[in-house]
Tab-separated table of C-alpha atoms in Angstrom:
chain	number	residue	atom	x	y	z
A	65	UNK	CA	46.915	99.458	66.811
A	66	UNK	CA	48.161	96.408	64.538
A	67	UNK	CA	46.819	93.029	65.708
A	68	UNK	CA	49.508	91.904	67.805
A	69	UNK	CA	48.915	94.902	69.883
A	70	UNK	CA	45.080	93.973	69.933
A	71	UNK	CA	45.839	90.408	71.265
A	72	UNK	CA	48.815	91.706	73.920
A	73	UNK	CA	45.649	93.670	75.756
A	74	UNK	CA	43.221	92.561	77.589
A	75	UNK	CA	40.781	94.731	79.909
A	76	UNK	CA	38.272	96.960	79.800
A	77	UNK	CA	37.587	100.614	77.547
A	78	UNK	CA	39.591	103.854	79.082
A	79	UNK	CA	37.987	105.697	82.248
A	80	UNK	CA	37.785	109.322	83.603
A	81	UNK	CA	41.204	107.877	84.208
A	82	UNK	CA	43.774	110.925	85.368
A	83	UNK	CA	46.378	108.902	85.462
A	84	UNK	CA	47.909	105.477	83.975
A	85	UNK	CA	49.726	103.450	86.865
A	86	UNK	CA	51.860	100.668	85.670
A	87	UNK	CA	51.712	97.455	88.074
A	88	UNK	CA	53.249	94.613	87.975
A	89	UNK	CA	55.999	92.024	89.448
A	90	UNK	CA	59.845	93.076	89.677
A	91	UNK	CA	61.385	92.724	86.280
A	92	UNK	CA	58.020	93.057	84.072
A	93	UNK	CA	59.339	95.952	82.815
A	94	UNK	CA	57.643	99.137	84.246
A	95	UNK	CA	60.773	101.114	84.775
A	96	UNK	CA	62.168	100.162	81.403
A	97	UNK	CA	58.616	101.468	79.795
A	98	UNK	CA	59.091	104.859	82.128
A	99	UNK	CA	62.471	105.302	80.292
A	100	UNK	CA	61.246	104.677	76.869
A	101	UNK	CA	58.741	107.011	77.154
A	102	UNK	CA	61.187	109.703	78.529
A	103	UNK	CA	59.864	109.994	81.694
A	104	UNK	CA	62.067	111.317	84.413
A	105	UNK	CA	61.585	107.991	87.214
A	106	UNK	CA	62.220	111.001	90.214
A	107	UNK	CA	58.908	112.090	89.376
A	108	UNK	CA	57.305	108.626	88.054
A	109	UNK	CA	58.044	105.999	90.006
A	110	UNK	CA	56.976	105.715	93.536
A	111	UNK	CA	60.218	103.662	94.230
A	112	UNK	CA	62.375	106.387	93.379
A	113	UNK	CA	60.567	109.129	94.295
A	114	UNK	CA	60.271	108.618	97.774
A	115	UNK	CA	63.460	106.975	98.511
A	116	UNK	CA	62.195	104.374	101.222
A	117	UNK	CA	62.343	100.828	102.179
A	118	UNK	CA	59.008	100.612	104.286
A	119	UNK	CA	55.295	100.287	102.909
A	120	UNK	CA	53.943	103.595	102.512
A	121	UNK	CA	50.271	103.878	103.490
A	122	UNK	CA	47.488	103.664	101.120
A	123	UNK	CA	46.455	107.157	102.110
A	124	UNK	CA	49.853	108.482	100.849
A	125	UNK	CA	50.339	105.896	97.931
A	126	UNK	CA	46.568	106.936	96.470
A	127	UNK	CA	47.419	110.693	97.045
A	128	UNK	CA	50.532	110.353	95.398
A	129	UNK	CA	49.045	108.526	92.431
A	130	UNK	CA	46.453	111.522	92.078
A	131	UNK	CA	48.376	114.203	92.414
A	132	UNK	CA	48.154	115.948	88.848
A	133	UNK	CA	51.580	117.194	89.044
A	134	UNK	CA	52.442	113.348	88.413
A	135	UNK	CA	53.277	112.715	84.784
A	136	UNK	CA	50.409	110.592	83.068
A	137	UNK	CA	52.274	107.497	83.306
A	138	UNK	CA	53.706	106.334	87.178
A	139	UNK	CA	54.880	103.245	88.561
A	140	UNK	CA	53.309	101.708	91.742
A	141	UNK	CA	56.069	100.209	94.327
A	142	UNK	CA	55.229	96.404	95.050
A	143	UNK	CA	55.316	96.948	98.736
A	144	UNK	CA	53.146	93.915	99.884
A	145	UNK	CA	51.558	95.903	102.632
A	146	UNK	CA	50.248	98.774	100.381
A	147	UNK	CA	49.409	96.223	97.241
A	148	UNK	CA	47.187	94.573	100.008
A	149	UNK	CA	45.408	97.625	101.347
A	150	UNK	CA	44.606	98.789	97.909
A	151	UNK	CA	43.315	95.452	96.747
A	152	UNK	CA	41.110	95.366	99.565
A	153	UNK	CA	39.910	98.916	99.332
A	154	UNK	CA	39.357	98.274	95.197
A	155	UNK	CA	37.531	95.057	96.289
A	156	UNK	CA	35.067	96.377	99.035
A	157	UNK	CA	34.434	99.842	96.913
A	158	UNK	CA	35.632	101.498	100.015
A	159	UNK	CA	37.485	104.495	97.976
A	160	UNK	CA	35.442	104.465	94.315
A	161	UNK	CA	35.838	108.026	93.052
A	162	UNK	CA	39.867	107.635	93.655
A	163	UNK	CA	40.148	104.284	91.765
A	164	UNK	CA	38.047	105.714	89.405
A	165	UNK	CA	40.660	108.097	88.740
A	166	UNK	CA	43.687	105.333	88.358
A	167	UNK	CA	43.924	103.295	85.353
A	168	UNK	CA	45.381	100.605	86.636
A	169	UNK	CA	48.137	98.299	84.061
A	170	UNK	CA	49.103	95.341	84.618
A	171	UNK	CA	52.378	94.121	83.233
A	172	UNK	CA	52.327	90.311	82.668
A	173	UNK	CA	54.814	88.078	82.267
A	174	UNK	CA	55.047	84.260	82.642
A	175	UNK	CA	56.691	83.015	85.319
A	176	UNK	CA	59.678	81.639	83.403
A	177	UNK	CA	60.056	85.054	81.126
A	178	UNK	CA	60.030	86.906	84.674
A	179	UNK	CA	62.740	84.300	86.400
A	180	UNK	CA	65.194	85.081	83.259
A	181	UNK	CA	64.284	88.977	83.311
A	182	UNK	CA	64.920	89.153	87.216
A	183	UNK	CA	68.656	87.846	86.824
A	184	UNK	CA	69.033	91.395	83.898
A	185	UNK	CA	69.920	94.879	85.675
A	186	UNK	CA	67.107	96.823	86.711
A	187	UNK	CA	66.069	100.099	84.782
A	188	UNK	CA	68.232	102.098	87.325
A	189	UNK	CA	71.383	99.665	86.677
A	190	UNK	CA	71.524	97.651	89.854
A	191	UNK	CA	71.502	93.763	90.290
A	192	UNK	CA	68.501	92.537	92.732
A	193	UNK	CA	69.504	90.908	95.631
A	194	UNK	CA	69.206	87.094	95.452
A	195	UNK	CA	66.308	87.111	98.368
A	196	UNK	CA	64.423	89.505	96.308
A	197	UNK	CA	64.101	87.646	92.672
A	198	UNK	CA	63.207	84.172	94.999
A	199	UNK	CA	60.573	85.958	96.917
A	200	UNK	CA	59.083	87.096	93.841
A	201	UNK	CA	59.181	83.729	91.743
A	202	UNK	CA	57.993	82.088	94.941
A	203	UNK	CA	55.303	84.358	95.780
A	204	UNK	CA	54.351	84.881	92.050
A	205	UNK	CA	50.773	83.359	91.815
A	206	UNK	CA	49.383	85.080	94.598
A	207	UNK	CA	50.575	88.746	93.499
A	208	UNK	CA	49.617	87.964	90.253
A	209	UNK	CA	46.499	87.346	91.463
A	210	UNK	CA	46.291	90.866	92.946
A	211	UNK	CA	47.371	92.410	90.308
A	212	UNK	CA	45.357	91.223	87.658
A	213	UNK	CA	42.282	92.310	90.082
A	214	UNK	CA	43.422	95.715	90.771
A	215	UNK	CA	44.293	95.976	86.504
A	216	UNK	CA	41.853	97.847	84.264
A	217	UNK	CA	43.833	96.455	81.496
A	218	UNK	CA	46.715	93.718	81.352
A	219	UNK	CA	48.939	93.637	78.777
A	220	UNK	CA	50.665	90.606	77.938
A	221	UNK	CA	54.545	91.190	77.796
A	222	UNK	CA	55.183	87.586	77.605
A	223	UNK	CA	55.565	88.531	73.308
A	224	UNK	CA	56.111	92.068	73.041
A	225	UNK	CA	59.101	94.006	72.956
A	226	UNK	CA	59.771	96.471	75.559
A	227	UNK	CA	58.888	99.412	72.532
A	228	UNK	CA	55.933	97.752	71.889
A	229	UNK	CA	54.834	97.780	75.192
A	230	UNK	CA	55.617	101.261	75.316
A	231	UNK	CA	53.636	102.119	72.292
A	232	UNK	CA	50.600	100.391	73.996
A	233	UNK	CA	51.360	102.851	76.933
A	234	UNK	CA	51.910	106.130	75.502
A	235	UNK	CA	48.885	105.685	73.471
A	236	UNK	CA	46.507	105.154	76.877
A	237	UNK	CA	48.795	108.481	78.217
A	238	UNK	CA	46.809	110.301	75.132
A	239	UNK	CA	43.778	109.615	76.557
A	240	UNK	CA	44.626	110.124	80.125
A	241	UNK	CA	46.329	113.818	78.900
A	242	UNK	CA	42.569	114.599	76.918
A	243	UNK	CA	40.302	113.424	80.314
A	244	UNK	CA	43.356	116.114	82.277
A	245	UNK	CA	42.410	118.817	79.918
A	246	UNK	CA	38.563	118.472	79.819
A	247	UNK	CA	38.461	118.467	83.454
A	248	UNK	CA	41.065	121.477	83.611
A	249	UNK	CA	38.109	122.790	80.876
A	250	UNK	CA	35.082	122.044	83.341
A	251	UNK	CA	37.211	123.352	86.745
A	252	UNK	CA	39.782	125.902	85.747
């Protein structure tokens, strides 16, 4: 990676990681990186996949983010209820061996980079409701500050592009595809 790749990451060195789950608030970008890297979103983003407005439990939401059918890049909804049971099971240690297997990315962006990004269409093409984009800017420090502890790495979108940010992705989807095939190797 070039330098201003180097600097736009911040977090620890790659896991036994299956999986790379982008995080982050509404408008950060997730969906946008999903696209770039020519992921099909029906299979990618939790949103989309499941089609539904209510919190889905962590239970589901952790065995959805493990199932290996998954592509090695996904997008985690920002349903408050299921953010909050997964910080608090990531916190107490309560379910180690399946965060082990999530590497969790956090998509930063400054508060005033997010407020102009949440007035653009979404990845999908729709405009977000007016109650949505204020809870987010009002709530905005205190899911940040979930994020940023569930996030084995945050990248800093506050000066990348959106390709950039996708480079930085696809090349932690390497990895994650090399740690699927050595464990396909070790348990066929």
């Amino acid at each position: 990676m070039d330098s201003k790749d180097d600097r736009a990451i911040v977090g620890t060195t790659m896991t036994d990681a299956t999986v790379i789950a982008l995080i982050g608030h509404s408008a950060a970008g997730k969906s946008q990186c999903l696209k770039l890297l020519k992921l099909d979103r029906q299979a990618a983003d939790m949103d989309v996949a499941w089609r539904i407005k209510k919190s889905p439990t962590f239970d589901q939401c952790m065995d959805w983010l493990t199932d290996k059918s998954r592509p090695p890049v996904v997008v985690v909804s920002n349903h408050e209820e299921k953010l909050n049971a997964m910080h608090s099971a990531k916190l107490s240690e309560a379910a180690t061996d399946l965060f082990n297997s999530i590497h969790f990315v956090y998509f930063k962006k400054s508060k005033d980079r997010l407020a102009r990004h949440l007035n653009l269409l979404s990845a999908g093409g729709s405009v977000r409701c007016e109650a949505a984009k204020a809870y987010t800017l009002q709530h905005y420090d205190r899911f940040d500050s979930m994020f940023s502890d569930l996030a084995n790495e945050v990248v800093d979108c506050s000066s990348l592009t959106s390709a950039e940010v996708a480079k930085l992705v696809s090349h932690l989807s390497k990895q994650v595809l090399a740690e699927r095939v050595r464990l396909y190797a070790n348990n066929p």
